[in-house]
Amino acid sequence: MYTLDETHDPDRTSWVGSANAPDTDFPIQNLPIGVFRRRGSAERWRPGVAIGDQVVDLFAARDAQLLPADVAASLAGCEHGELNTFMARGAPARAFLRRALSEALRSGSPEQAALSPCLVPQAEIEHALPCRIGDYTDFYTGIHHATAVGKLFRPDNPLLPNYKWVPIGYHGRSSSIGVSGQQFRRPVGQTKGAGEVPEFGPSRRLDYELEVGALVGCGNEPGEAIEIERAESHLFGLVLLNDWSARDLQAWEYQPLGPFLAKNFATTISPWIVTMEALAPFRSAWTRDVADPQPLPYLDSADNRRQGAVDLRLEVWLQTAAMREAGLPPERLMASNFRDAYWTLAQMVAHHSVNGCNLMPGDLLGSGTQSGPGEGEGGSLLELSRGGQTPVRLSNGETRTFLADGDTVLLRARCERDGFRRIGFGDCAGTVLPARVR
Amino acid sequence: MYTLDETHDPDRTSWVGSANAPDTDFPIQNLPIGVFRRRGSAERWRPGVAIGDQVVDLFAARDAQLLPADVAASLAGCEHGELNTFMARGAPARAFLRRALSEALRSGSPEQAALSPCLVPQAEIEHALPCRIGDYTDFYTGIHHATAVGKLFRPDNPLLPNYKWVPIGYHGRSSSIGVSGQQFRRPVGQTKGAGEVPEFGPSRRLDYELEVGALVGCGNEPGEAIEIERAESHLFGLVLLNDWSARDLQAWEYQPLGPFLAKNFATTISPWIVTMEALAPFRSAWTRDVADPQPLPYLDSADNRRQGAVDLRLEVWLQTAAMREAGLPPERLMASNFRDAYWTLAQMVAHHSVNGCNLMPGDLLGSGTQSGPGEGEGGSLLELSRGGQTPVRLSNGETRTFLADGDTVLLRARCERDGFRRIGFGDCAGTVLPARVR
């Protein structure tokens, strides 16, 4: 599906020294795109590309005529700090930008002197959402999560009959999606205890969900399905996504129409969109047994079987208020791999549009919680604490069944493969504030 | 909640003669706002207000300096054919516009000669959506619908335990919302019959749903709940809404996360937003027994009990392809009243935001299907045909259990009360096209 070229060459280094550190998320082989400005400034939001611990200010580079004309032209329409028009231009515009920046940032590039003034240290910036997200859809592709959560409710029959046929998804809330660094109040609402009358108050079972988000590049016309063979050409790239969830609100409200207030108070995504081109070396075979059951034809293709998955290691880290005050760093709670999802990105796109639903540039598709198959690989506290029964012990002596006020949850991810430079996603961080006093 | 003033005076007539016809939807007491242009032209979309069979072109009136300065200023930001910035200005901007136009359009107004050139016949226009709808939420406030549909699945226990406590809602799809006149292809997808393997093909149980849509005016900040006492001040006005539904897709996909492809292929709204001010004379008491059960405090207020409902007669009309070819007009299938909803508009807003979810100007809140309590008052074919068992007979000899290709469904609505001029909503029409051949 994707071509490997000189931009993936593991021997290519950058004149930005920090990009050559072995543990950086942003070597010259990554070049993810986001929207930023100098922190606390009144600058207009602008597109930028991460390189090591720096950002290339794309508007500064364009205004200094350091971008090829076609690349500069492809950024027209992003003046309001939203990448939607660039995203709508699809793979060619992304590939031109990638090649131009890889060439300009590589060691020995004649553009080093001219481009250096266009760099801004990441330590000095703040992010906005990279695009206007018109619609946000959340899928449920993590079969280990679906099974674990199903077991809490239906021990004998955890997976519903449609799970292995239908890439289950539902619509989420766009207005409350924030970028890494988002802080939100603990949600308040109805919960149902043993009594006849529901209780009302702050959620006591607040949770995170470890997800991957796919952003749509070019969309489709209403009534025109996207065939699976071309589904990935409609994707721009991936981010990390935390689908914060209030389990007690969810249990009481979700029948028969699905989660609502349990989810729509906040959703956090990471700021840098890792493009489909950057992910090319890390594609892997669709791991599930394709005979169990054979997917319907609109969800099946040779390419999807061969390399529909993404070998992407995912991690959840937690820093409590006490840890922060004691100067302790975040602590890792678990790790899983996006490769283990039951449905692929291409299947999500093909399914979403098969009925004629139109996808738009900038739309966000969540993967659903990505739990691993093993013990302790749950992508939520609901799983790690077995429904709140078994507290998770932290190394400073604290325990958690669900999130406490002041907790910061960080999602992290990286792709690694022998013969290629490792690439990462940066942090997707969010912090729980106390509930609003009424 | 709302003040009656001279704009509601039933004796006020307009120099636009068609506005004085007793059966018009748009007397001078209504003055709904929409976005339009001359049909087939390349004009920019612009805001307009309906009066009789005409539209006042608000930009033409503004440019001719026929609007008071504060009203003209309130339209700034609507140059791209979206009313969001005007809507965000809340009730004062709406009320200024209403009073200015009522004064300018009344019989004997000195502005008649100057304003006349700003009128465009409705027969010569086309509509766009009135605003950018960032998020669309669909509620489930029609208890007679919830009961009737629940009976099809659970004869002994049709209403779920949360129904009388929680204003159930879920997120819908924004991208596929269209304005009256929308045509869409019959959706294709998975359905589950008796066999082990799901079937794939065009929906065979395509349906409409009769709903009222509320558009948000000014929003709220994340984390700040909207108290019920002020909830209606966040609403701009109402439209009609057809929540097209593929029942066979829905039955197979909706567990556990709710409807998805069964709904997101198309949603149609009427073009004219009837403002909260125009509806003021038609408010009525919340009809349900408030002791069964007593609502939680965040869903209860004296104003809401006294006049939280809207006395709005709703109708569904059908014109089949055969009727159209034979020159037969649409035929009425049913009527119900929005007054019978179990939850009010204010309760929808208060519930939606109680967890801190931020509503935005232009967001759309659907009421859920509004079925009446009686036989033959179902707001969907699923109800009228008792789950497809009892075909509905049309006067030309055709029958329907679900919709056929070529069917046009029209929603209509009007408010009537002794001592006031009747106001209407105009048509909300949509047509089913054949499924796409793959």
PDB file of N, CA and C in Angstrom, chain A residues 134-135 137 161-162 165-166 168-171 173-176 185 188 190 198 200 223-224 227 252-258 260-261 264 296 298 351-352 354-355 357-358 363 436 438, chain B residues 134-135 137 161-162 165-166 168-171 173-176 185 188 190 198 200 223-224 227 252-258 260-261 264-265 296 298 351-352 354-355 357-358 363 436 438:
ATOM      1  N   GLY A 134     -15.106  17.575  12.534  1.00  0.00           N
ATOM      2  CA  GLY A 134     -16.554  17.697  12.340  1.00  0.00           C
ATOM      3  C   GLY A 134     -17.301  16.573  13.023  1.00  0.00           C
ATOM      4  N   ASP A 135     -16.872  15.368  12.770  1.00  0.00           N
ATOM      5  CA  ASP A 135     -17.516  14.198  13.374  1.00  0.00           C
ATOM      6  C   ASP A 135     -16.455  13.292  13.971  1.00  0.00           C
ATOM      7  N   THR A 137     -16.091   9.461  15.487  1.00  0.00           N
ATOM      8  CA  THR A 137     -16.680   8.127  15.608  1.00  0.00           C
ATOM      9  C   THR A 137     -15.755   7.258  16.435  1.00  0.00           C
ATOM     10  N   PRO A 161     -23.035 -11.511  19.683  1.00  0.00           N
ATOM     11  CA  PRO A 161     -22.993 -12.259  18.412  1.00  0.00           C
ATOM     12  C   PRO A 161     -22.538 -11.437  17.214  1.00  0.00           C
ATOM     13  N   ASN A 162     -22.745 -10.095  17.256  1.00  0.00           N
ATOM     14  CA  ASN A 162     -22.371  -9.292  16.087  1.00  0.00           C
ATOM     15  C   ASN A 162     -20.882  -8.939  16.061  1.00  0.00           C
ATOM     16  N   TRP A 165     -18.569  -9.976  13.206  1.00  0.00           N
ATOM     17  CA  TRP A 165     -19.041  -9.659  11.853  1.00  0.00           C
ATOM     18  C   TRP A 165     -19.030  -8.161  11.565  1.00  0.00           C
ATOM     19  N   VAL A 166     -19.374  -7.381  12.575  1.00  0.00           N
ATOM     20  CA  VAL A 166     -19.589  -5.943  12.393  1.00  0.00           C
ATOM     21  C   VAL A 166     -18.481  -5.165  13.111  1.00  0.00           C
ATOM     22  N   ILE A 168     -18.030  -2.759  15.164  1.00  0.00           N
ATOM     23  CA  ILE A 168     -18.969  -1.964  15.963  1.00  0.00           C
ATOM     24  C   ILE A 168     -18.397  -0.560  16.188  1.00  0.00           C
ATOM     25  N   GLY A 169     -19.231   0.437  15.989  1.00  0.00           N
ATOM     26  CA  GLY A 169     -18.835   1.817  16.228  1.00  0.00           C
ATOM     27  C   GLY A 169     -20.041   2.638  16.630  1.00  0.00           C
ATOM     28  N   TYR A 170     -19.775   3.825  17.159  1.00  0.00           N
ATOM     29  CA  TYR A 170     -20.865   4.745  17.500  1.00  0.00           C
ATOM     30  C   TYR A 170     -20.311   6.164  17.440  1.00  0.00           C
ATOM     31  N   HIS A 171     -21.208   7.117  17.455  1.00  0.00           N
ATOM     32  CA  HIS A 171     -20.792   8.501  17.319  1.00  0.00           C
ATOM     33  C   HIS A 171     -20.440   9.100  18.671  1.00  0.00           C
ATOM     34  N   ARG A 173     -18.677  12.761  20.788  1.00  0.00           N
ATOM     35  CA  ARG A 173     -18.887  14.202  20.872  1.00  0.00           C
ATOM     36  C   ARG A 173     -17.655  14.939  20.369  1.00  0.00           C
ATOM     37  N   SER A 174     -17.819  15.838  19.414  1.00  0.00           N
ATOM     38  CA  SER A 174     -16.687  16.594  18.880  1.00  0.00           C
ATOM     39  C   SER A 174     -16.310  17.784  19.753  1.00  0.00           C
ATOM     40  N   SER A 175     -17.285  18.458  20.344  1.00  0.00           N
ATOM     41  CA  SER A 175     -16.999  19.759  20.974  1.00  0.00           C
ATOM     42  C   SER A 175     -16.044  19.641  22.148  1.00  0.00           C
ATOM     43  N   SER A 176     -16.027  18.500  22.809  1.00  0.00           N
ATOM     44  CA  SER A 176     -15.212  18.366  24.022  1.00  0.00           C
ATOM     45  C   SER A 176     -13.901  17.637  23.764  1.00  0.00           C
ATOM     46  N   ARG A 185     -12.977  18.858  34.462  1.00  0.00           N
ATOM     47  CA  ARG A 185     -13.594  18.560  35.752  1.00  0.00           C
ATOM     48  C   ARG A 185     -14.178  17.151  35.752  1.00  0.00           C
ATOM     49  N   VAL A 188     -20.263  15.068  36.639  1.00  0.00           N
ATOM     50  CA  VAL A 188     -21.340  14.898  37.612  1.00  0.00           C
ATOM     51  C   VAL A 188     -22.515  14.280  36.872  1.00  0.00           C
ATOM     52  N   GLN A 190     -26.111  11.221  37.057  1.00  0.00           N
ATOM     53  CA  GLN A 190     -26.932  10.197  37.706  1.00  0.00           C
ATOM     54  C   GLN A 190     -26.199   8.866  37.750  1.00  0.00           C
ATOM     55  N   PRO A 198     -32.334   7.143  41.694  1.00  0.00           N
ATOM     56  CA  PRO A 198     -30.911   7.279  41.335  1.00  0.00           C
ATOM     57  C   PRO A 198     -30.230   8.322  42.223  1.00  0.00           C
ATOM     58  N   PHE A 200     -27.258  11.342  42.614  1.00  0.00           N
ATOM     59  CA  PHE A 200     -26.730  12.401  41.759  1.00  0.00           C
ATOM     60  C   PHE A 200     -25.471  12.963  42.400  1.00  0.00           C
ATOM     61  N   GLY A 223     -23.539   8.841  -0.205  1.00  0.00           N
ATOM     62  CA  GLY A 223     -24.054   7.774  -1.058  1.00  0.00           C
ATOM     63  C   GLY A 223     -22.987   6.960  -1.754  1.00  0.00           C
ATOM     64  N   GLU A 224     -21.717   7.394  -1.668  1.00  0.00           N
ATOM     65  CA  GLU A 224     -20.630   6.680  -2.343  1.00  0.00           C
ATOM     66  C   GLU A 224     -19.784   5.950  -1.296  1.00  0.00           C
ATOM     67  N   GLU A 227     -14.448   1.719  -1.070  1.00  0.00           N
ATOM     68  CA  GLU A 227     -14.077   0.304  -1.156  1.00  0.00           C
ATOM     69  C   GLU A 227     -12.850   0.056  -0.290  1.00  0.00           C
ATOM     70  N   TRP A 252     -25.697   3.186  34.007  1.00  0.00           N
ATOM     71  CA  TRP A 252     -27.106   3.551  34.226  1.00  0.00           C
ATOM     72  C   TRP A 252     -27.749   4.139  32.970  1.00  0.00           C
ATOM     73  N   GLU A 253     -26.971   4.799  32.124  1.00  0.00           N
ATOM     74  CA  GLU A 253     -27.574   5.536  31.008  1.00  0.00           C
ATOM     75  C   GLU A 253     -27.549   4.807  29.679  1.00  0.00           C
ATOM     76  N   TYR A 254     -26.708   3.765  29.511  1.00  0.00           N
ATOM     77  CA  TYR A 254     -26.340   3.384  28.141  1.00  0.00           C
ATOM     78  C   TYR A 254     -27.368   2.521  27.414  1.00  0.00           C
ATOM     79  N   GLN A 255     -28.367   2.015  28.094  1.00  0.00           N
ATOM     80  CA  GLN A 255     -29.406   1.266  27.385  1.00  0.00           C
ATOM     81  C   GLN A 255     -30.575   2.172  27.052  1.00  0.00           C
ATOM     82  N   PRO A 256     -31.131   2.140  25.843  1.00  0.00           N
ATOM     83  CA  PRO A 256     -30.763   1.269  24.724  1.00  0.00           C
ATOM     84  C   PRO A 256     -29.926   1.958  23.646  1.00  0.00           C
ATOM     85  N   LEU A 257     -29.479   3.204  23.851  1.00  0.00           N
ATOM     86  CA  LEU A 257     -28.909   3.948  22.715  1.00  0.00           C
ATOM     87  C   LEU A 257     -27.409   4.196  22.814  1.00  0.00           C
ATOM     88  N   GLY A 258     -26.759   3.638  23.851  1.00  0.00           N
ATOM     89  CA  GLY A 258     -25.306   3.744  23.912  1.00  0.00           C
ATOM     90  C   GLY A 258     -24.822   4.809  24.886  1.00  0.00           C
ATOM     91  N   PHE A 260     -23.339   8.209  26.553  1.00  0.00           N
ATOM     92  CA  PHE A 260     -23.630   9.619  26.249  1.00  0.00           C
ATOM     93  C   PHE A 260     -22.865  10.507  27.238  1.00  0.00           C
ATOM     94  N   LEU A 261     -23.470  10.836  28.373  1.00  0.00           N
ATOM     95  CA  LEU A 261     -22.784  11.697  29.339  1.00  0.00           C
ATOM     96  C   LEU A 261     -21.568  11.010  29.963  1.00  0.00           C
ATOM     97  N   ASN A 264     -18.967  12.138  26.976  1.00  0.00           N
ATOM     98  CA  ASN A 264     -18.880  13.363  26.177  1.00  0.00           C
ATOM     99  C   ASN A 264     -18.366  14.585  26.928  1.00  0.00           C
ATOM    100  N   LEU A 296     -17.076 -10.545   5.620  1.00  0.00           N
ATOM    101  CA  LEU A 296     -17.882 -10.276   4.426  1.00  0.00           C
ATOM    102  C   LEU A 296     -16.984  -9.574   3.394  1.00  0.00           C
ATOM    103  N   TYR A 298     -16.995  -6.911   1.634  1.00  0.00           N
ATOM    104  CA  TYR A 298     -16.679  -5.471   1.690  1.00  0.00           C
ATOM    105  C   TYR A 298     -15.668  -5.155   2.786  1.00  0.00           C
ATOM    106  N   HIS A 351     -16.331   0.063   6.469  1.00  0.00           N
ATOM    107  CA  HIS A 351     -17.609  -0.163   7.151  1.00  0.00           C
ATOM    108  C   HIS A 351     -18.354   1.157   7.352  1.00  0.00           C
ATOM    109  N   HIS A 352     -17.648   2.185   7.796  1.00  0.00           N
ATOM    110  CA  HIS A 352     -18.294   3.464   8.126  1.00  0.00           C
ATOM    111  C   HIS A 352     -19.023   4.051   6.928  1.00  0.00           C
ATOM    112  N   VAL A 354     -19.977   2.259   4.072  1.00  0.00           N
ATOM    113  CA  VAL A 354     -20.639   1.291   3.183  1.00  0.00           C
ATOM    114  C   VAL A 354     -22.107   1.635   2.975  1.00  0.00           C
ATOM    115  N   ASN A 355     -22.707   2.318   3.946  1.00  0.00           N
ATOM    116  CA  ASN A 355     -24.126   2.699   3.829  1.00  0.00           C
ATOM    117  C   ASN A 355     -24.299   4.042   3.134  1.00  0.00           C
ATOM    118  N   CYS A 357     -22.654   6.840   4.182  1.00  0.00           N
ATOM    119  CA  CYS A 357     -22.296   7.940   5.094  1.00  0.00           C
ATOM    120  C   CYS A 357     -21.049   8.643   4.574  1.00  0.00           C
ATOM    121  N   ASN A 358     -21.093   9.962   4.524  1.00  0.00           N
ATOM    122  CA  ASN A 358     -19.961  10.727   3.999  1.00  0.00           C
ATOM    123  C   ASN A 358     -18.973  11.083   5.108  1.00  0.00           C
ATOM    124  N   ASP A 363     -12.262  14.389  10.096  1.00  0.00           N
ATOM    125  CA  ASP A 363     -13.038  13.496  10.960  1.00  0.00           C
ATOM    126  C   ASP A 363     -12.094  12.575  11.724  1.00  0.00           C
ATOM    127  N   ARG A 436     -17.138  20.124  39.773  1.00  0.00           N
ATOM    128  CA  ARG A 436     -17.652  21.462  40.042  1.00  0.00           C
ATOM    129  C   ARG A 436     -18.583  21.408  41.253  1.00  0.00           C
ATOM    130  N   ARG A 438     -21.697  22.673  43.052  1.00  0.00           N
ATOM    131  CA  ARG A 438     -22.919  23.314  42.566  1.00  0.00           C
ATOM    132  C   ARG A 438     -23.502  24.237  43.625  1.00  0.00           C
TER     133      ARG A 438
ATOM    134  N   GLY B 134     -22.076  21.579  14.490  1.00  0.00           N
ATOM    135  CA  GLY B 134     -20.868  20.904  14.960  1.00  0.00           C
ATOM    136  C   GLY B 134     -21.183  19.538  15.549  1.00  0.00           C
ATOM    137  N   ASP B 135     -22.154  19.501  16.432  1.00  0.00           N
ATOM    138  CA  ASP B 135     -22.561  18.247  17.055  1.00  0.00           C
ATOM    139  C   ASP B 135     -24.067  18.101  16.983  1.00  0.00           C
ATOM    140  N   THR B 137     -27.088  15.776  18.593  1.00  0.00           N
ATOM    141  CA  THR B 137     -27.480  14.820  19.630  1.00  0.00           C
ATOM    142  C   THR B 137     -28.936  14.458  19.434  1.00  0.00           C
ATOM    143  N   PRO B 161     -35.710   0.578  32.769  1.00  0.00           N
ATOM    144  CA  PRO B 161     -35.809   1.209  34.100  1.00  0.00           C
ATOM    145  C   PRO B 161     -35.289   2.643  34.148  1.00  0.00           C
ATOM    146  N   ASN B 162     -34.342   2.997  33.257  1.00  0.00           N
ATOM    147  CA  ASN B 162     -33.780   4.354  33.323  1.00  0.00           C
ATOM    148  C   ASN B 162     -34.672   5.398  32.645  1.00  0.00           C
ATOM    149  N   TRP B 165     -36.140   8.401  34.496  1.00  0.00           N
ATOM    150  CA  TRP B 165     -35.183   9.187  35.282  1.00  0.00           C
ATOM    151  C   TRP B 165     -34.213   9.976  34.404  1.00  0.00           C
ATOM    152  N   VAL B 166     -33.806   9.359  33.319  1.00  0.00           N
ATOM    153  CA  VAL B 166     -32.738   9.915  32.482  1.00  0.00           C
ATOM    154  C   VAL B 166     -33.314  10.361  31.131  1.00  0.00           C
ATOM    155  N   ILE B 168     -32.833  10.108  27.995  1.00  0.00           N
ATOM    156  CA  ILE B 168     -31.908   9.302  27.199  1.00  0.00           C
ATOM    157  C   ILE B 168     -31.562  10.030  25.896  1.00  0.00           C
ATOM    158  N   GLY B 169     -30.284  10.054  25.576  1.00  0.00           N
ATOM    159  CA  GLY B 169     -29.832  10.666  24.330  1.00  0.00           C
ATOM    160  C   GLY B 169     -28.569   9.979  23.852  1.00  0.00           C
ATOM    161  N   TYR B 170     -28.205  10.229  22.605  1.00  0.00           N
ATOM    162  CA  TYR B 170     -26.957   9.679  22.066  1.00  0.00           C
ATOM    163  C   TYR B 170     -26.504  10.607  20.942  1.00  0.00           C
ATOM    164  N   HIS B 171     -25.267  10.433  20.534  1.00  0.00           N
ATOM    165  CA  HIS B 171     -24.717  11.316  19.519  1.00  0.00           C
ATOM    166  C   HIS B 171     -25.028  10.808  18.118  1.00  0.00           C
ATOM    167  N   ARG B 173     -24.798  11.764  13.669  1.00  0.00           N
ATOM    168  CA  ARG B 173     -23.806  12.145  12.661  1.00  0.00           C
ATOM    169  C   ARG B 173     -24.138  13.511  12.083  1.00  0.00           C
ATOM    170  N   SER B 174     -23.184  14.425  12.108  1.00  0.00           N
ATOM    171  CA  SER B 174     -23.419  15.772  11.580  1.00  0.00           C
ATOM    172  C   SER B 174     -23.257  15.854  10.068  1.00  0.00           C
ATOM    173  N   SER B 175     -22.289  15.117   9.517  1.00  0.00           N
ATOM    174  CA  SER B 175     -21.925  15.347   8.104  1.00  0.00           C
ATOM    175  C   SER B 175     -23.058  15.055   7.139  1.00  0.00           C
ATOM    176  N   SER B 176     -23.959  14.147   7.530  1.00  0.00           N
ATOM    177  CA  SER B 176     -25.011  13.730   6.594  1.00  0.00           C
ATOM    178  C   SER B 176     -26.344  14.415   6.867  1.00  0.00           C
ATOM    179  N   ARG B 185     -29.515   7.899  -1.150  1.00  0.00           N
ATOM    180  CA  ARG B 185     -29.629   6.513  -1.593  1.00  0.00           C
ATOM    181  C   ARG B 185     -30.040   5.617  -0.436  1.00  0.00           C
ATOM    182  N   VAL B 188     -27.032   0.562   2.329  1.00  0.00           N
ATOM    183  CA  VAL B 188     -26.626  -0.829   2.148  1.00  0.00           C
ATOM    184  C   VAL B 188     -25.896  -1.255   3.414  1.00  0.00           C
ATOM    185  N   GLN B 190     -25.108  -4.713   6.525  1.00  0.00           N
ATOM    186  CA  GLN B 190     -25.302  -6.046   7.077  1.00  0.00           C
ATOM    187  C   GLN B 190     -26.661  -6.151   7.770  1.00  0.00           C
ATOM    188  N   PRO B 198     -24.335 -13.269   8.310  1.00  0.00           N
ATOM    189  CA  PRO B 198     -25.188 -12.106   8.016  1.00  0.00           C
ATOM    190  C   PRO B 198     -25.349 -11.925   6.508  1.00  0.00           C
ATOM    191  N   PHE B 200     -25.864  -9.258   3.223  1.00  0.00           N
ATOM    192  CA  PHE B 200     -25.363  -7.937   2.869  1.00  0.00           C
ATOM    193  C   PHE B 200     -26.155  -7.430   1.680  1.00  0.00           C
ATOM    194  N   GLY B 223     -17.162  22.141  31.387  1.00  0.00           N
ATOM    195  CA  GLY B 223     -17.152  22.033  32.840  1.00  0.00           C
ATOM    196  C   GLY B 223     -18.225  22.839  33.540  1.00  0.00           C
ATOM    197  N   GLU B 224     -18.929  23.709  32.788  1.00  0.00           N
ATOM    198  CA  GLU B 224     -19.979  24.544  33.387  1.00  0.00           C
ATOM    199  C   GLU B 224     -21.347  24.026  32.976  1.00  0.00           C
ATOM    200  N   GLU B 227     -27.914  25.414  34.203  1.00  0.00           N
ATOM    201  CA  GLU B 227     -29.010  25.153  35.145  1.00  0.00           C
ATOM    202  C   GLU B 227     -30.332  25.171  34.378  1.00  0.00           C
ATOM    203  N   TRP B 252     -29.291  -5.417  14.016  1.00  0.00           N
ATOM    204  CA  TRP B 252     -28.088  -6.255  14.051  1.00  0.00           C
ATOM    205  C   TRP B 252     -26.879  -5.530  14.641  1.00  0.00           C
ATOM    206  N   GLU B 253     -26.810  -4.214  14.469  1.00  0.00           N
ATOM    207  CA  GLU B 253     -25.582  -3.508  14.858  1.00  0.00           C
ATOM    208  C   GLU B 253     -25.642  -2.844  16.226  1.00  0.00           C
ATOM    209  N   TYR B 254     -26.823  -2.620  16.815  1.00  0.00           N
ATOM    210  CA  TYR B 254     -26.915  -1.589  17.851  1.00  0.00           C
ATOM    211  C   TYR B 254     -26.457  -2.016  19.236  1.00  0.00           C
ATOM    212  N   GLN B 255     -26.208  -3.290  19.470  1.00  0.00           N
ATOM    213  CA  GLN B 255     -25.680  -3.707  20.764  1.00  0.00           C
ATOM    214  C   GLN B 255     -24.164  -3.826  20.701  1.00  0.00           C
ATOM    215  N   PRO B 256     -23.406  -3.320  21.658  1.00  0.00           N
ATOM    216  CA  PRO B 256     -23.868  -2.631  22.868  1.00  0.00           C
ATOM    217  C   PRO B 256     -23.747  -1.109  22.819  1.00  0.00           C
ATOM    218  N   LEU B 257     -23.393  -0.506  21.679  1.00  0.00           N
ATOM    219  CA  LEU B 257     -23.032   0.915  21.713  1.00  0.00           C
ATOM    220  C   LEU B 257     -24.029   1.836  21.022  1.00  0.00           C
ATOM    221  N   GLY B 258     -25.165   1.288  20.558  1.00  0.00           N
ATOM    222  CA  GLY B 258     -26.198   2.147  19.992  1.00  0.00           C
ATOM    223  C   GLY B 258     -26.216   2.156  18.478  1.00  0.00           C
ATOM    224  N   PHE B 260     -25.802   3.172  14.571  1.00  0.00           N
ATOM    225  CA  PHE B 260     -24.650   3.754  13.856  1.00  0.00           C
ATOM    226  C   PHE B 260     -24.996   3.857  12.371  1.00  0.00           C
ATOM    227  N   LEU B 261     -24.682   2.820  11.588  1.00  0.00           N
ATOM    228  CA  LEU B 261     -24.977   2.884  10.148  1.00  0.00           C
ATOM    229  C   LEU B 261     -26.479   2.918   9.871  1.00  0.00           C
ATOM    230  N   ASN B 264     -26.821   7.005  10.204  1.00  0.00           N
ATOM    231  CA  ASN B 264     -25.920   8.099   9.826  1.00  0.00           C
ATOM    232  C   ASN B 264     -25.795   8.343   8.328  1.00  0.00           C
ATOM    233  N   PHE B 265     -26.631   7.701   7.519  1.00  0.00           N
ATOM    234  CA  PHE B 265     -26.587   7.936   6.076  1.00  0.00           C
ATOM    235  C   PHE B 265     -27.308   9.218   5.688  1.00  0.00           C
ATOM    236  N   LEU B 296     -35.293  14.414  39.323  1.00  0.00           N
ATOM    237  CA  LEU B 296     -34.173  14.872  40.131  1.00  0.00           C
ATOM    238  C   LEU B 296     -34.099  16.404  40.041  1.00  0.00           C
ATOM    239  N   TYR B 298     -31.982  18.654  39.296  1.00  0.00           N
ATOM    240  CA  TYR B 298     -31.381  19.355  38.158  1.00  0.00           C
ATOM    241  C   TYR B 298     -32.275  19.319  36.924  1.00  0.00           C
ATOM    242  N   HIS B 351     -29.783  18.357  31.074  1.00  0.00           N
ATOM    243  CA  HIS B 351     -29.170  17.026  31.174  1.00  0.00           C
ATOM    244  C   HIS B 351     -27.894  16.945  30.344  1.00  0.00           C
ATOM    245  N   HIS B 352     -27.927  17.448  29.130  1.00  0.00           N
ATOM    246  CA  HIS B 352     -26.796  17.331  28.215  1.00  0.00           C
ATOM    247  C   HIS B 352     -25.535  17.963  28.804  1.00  0.00           C
ATOM    248  N   VAL B 354     -25.029  18.712  32.183  1.00  0.00           N
ATOM    249  CA  VAL B 354     -24.843  18.560  33.637  1.00  0.00           C
ATOM    250  C   VAL B 354     -23.484  17.957  33.977  1.00  0.00           C
ATOM    251  N   ASN B 355     -22.927  17.194  33.056  1.00  0.00           N
ATOM    252  CA  ASN B 355     -21.608  16.581  33.279  1.00  0.00           C
ATOM    253  C   ASN B 355     -20.476  17.492  32.841  1.00  0.00           C
ATOM    254  N   CYS B 357     -20.345  18.813  29.695  1.00  0.00           N
ATOM    255  CA  CYS B 357     -20.236  18.802  28.224  1.00  0.00           C
ATOM    256  C   CYS B 357     -20.593  20.184  27.688  1.00  0.00           C
ATOM    257  N   ASN B 358     -19.749  20.704  26.804  1.00  0.00           N
ATOM    258  CA  ASN B 358     -19.980  22.043  26.250  1.00  0.00           C
ATOM    259  C   ASN B 358     -20.830  21.991  24.994  1.00  0.00           C
ATOM    260  N   ASP B 363     -25.356  23.754  17.452  1.00  0.00           N
ATOM    261  CA  ASP B 363     -25.575  22.329  17.744  1.00  0.00           C
ATOM    262  C   ASP B 363     -27.056  21.997  17.612  1.00  0.00           C
ATOM    263  N   ARG B 436     -27.279   2.157  -4.190  1.00  0.00           N
ATOM    264  CA  ARG B 436     -26.179   2.187  -5.145  1.00  0.00           C
ATOM    265  C   ARG B 436     -25.880   0.759  -5.592  1.00  0.00           C
ATOM    266  N   ARG B 438     -23.394  -1.902  -6.688  1.00  0.00           N
ATOM    267  CA  ARG B 438     -21.950  -2.045  -6.453  1.00  0.00           C
ATOM    268  C   ARG B 438     -21.298  -2.770  -7.609  1.00  0.00           C
TER     269      ARG B 438
END
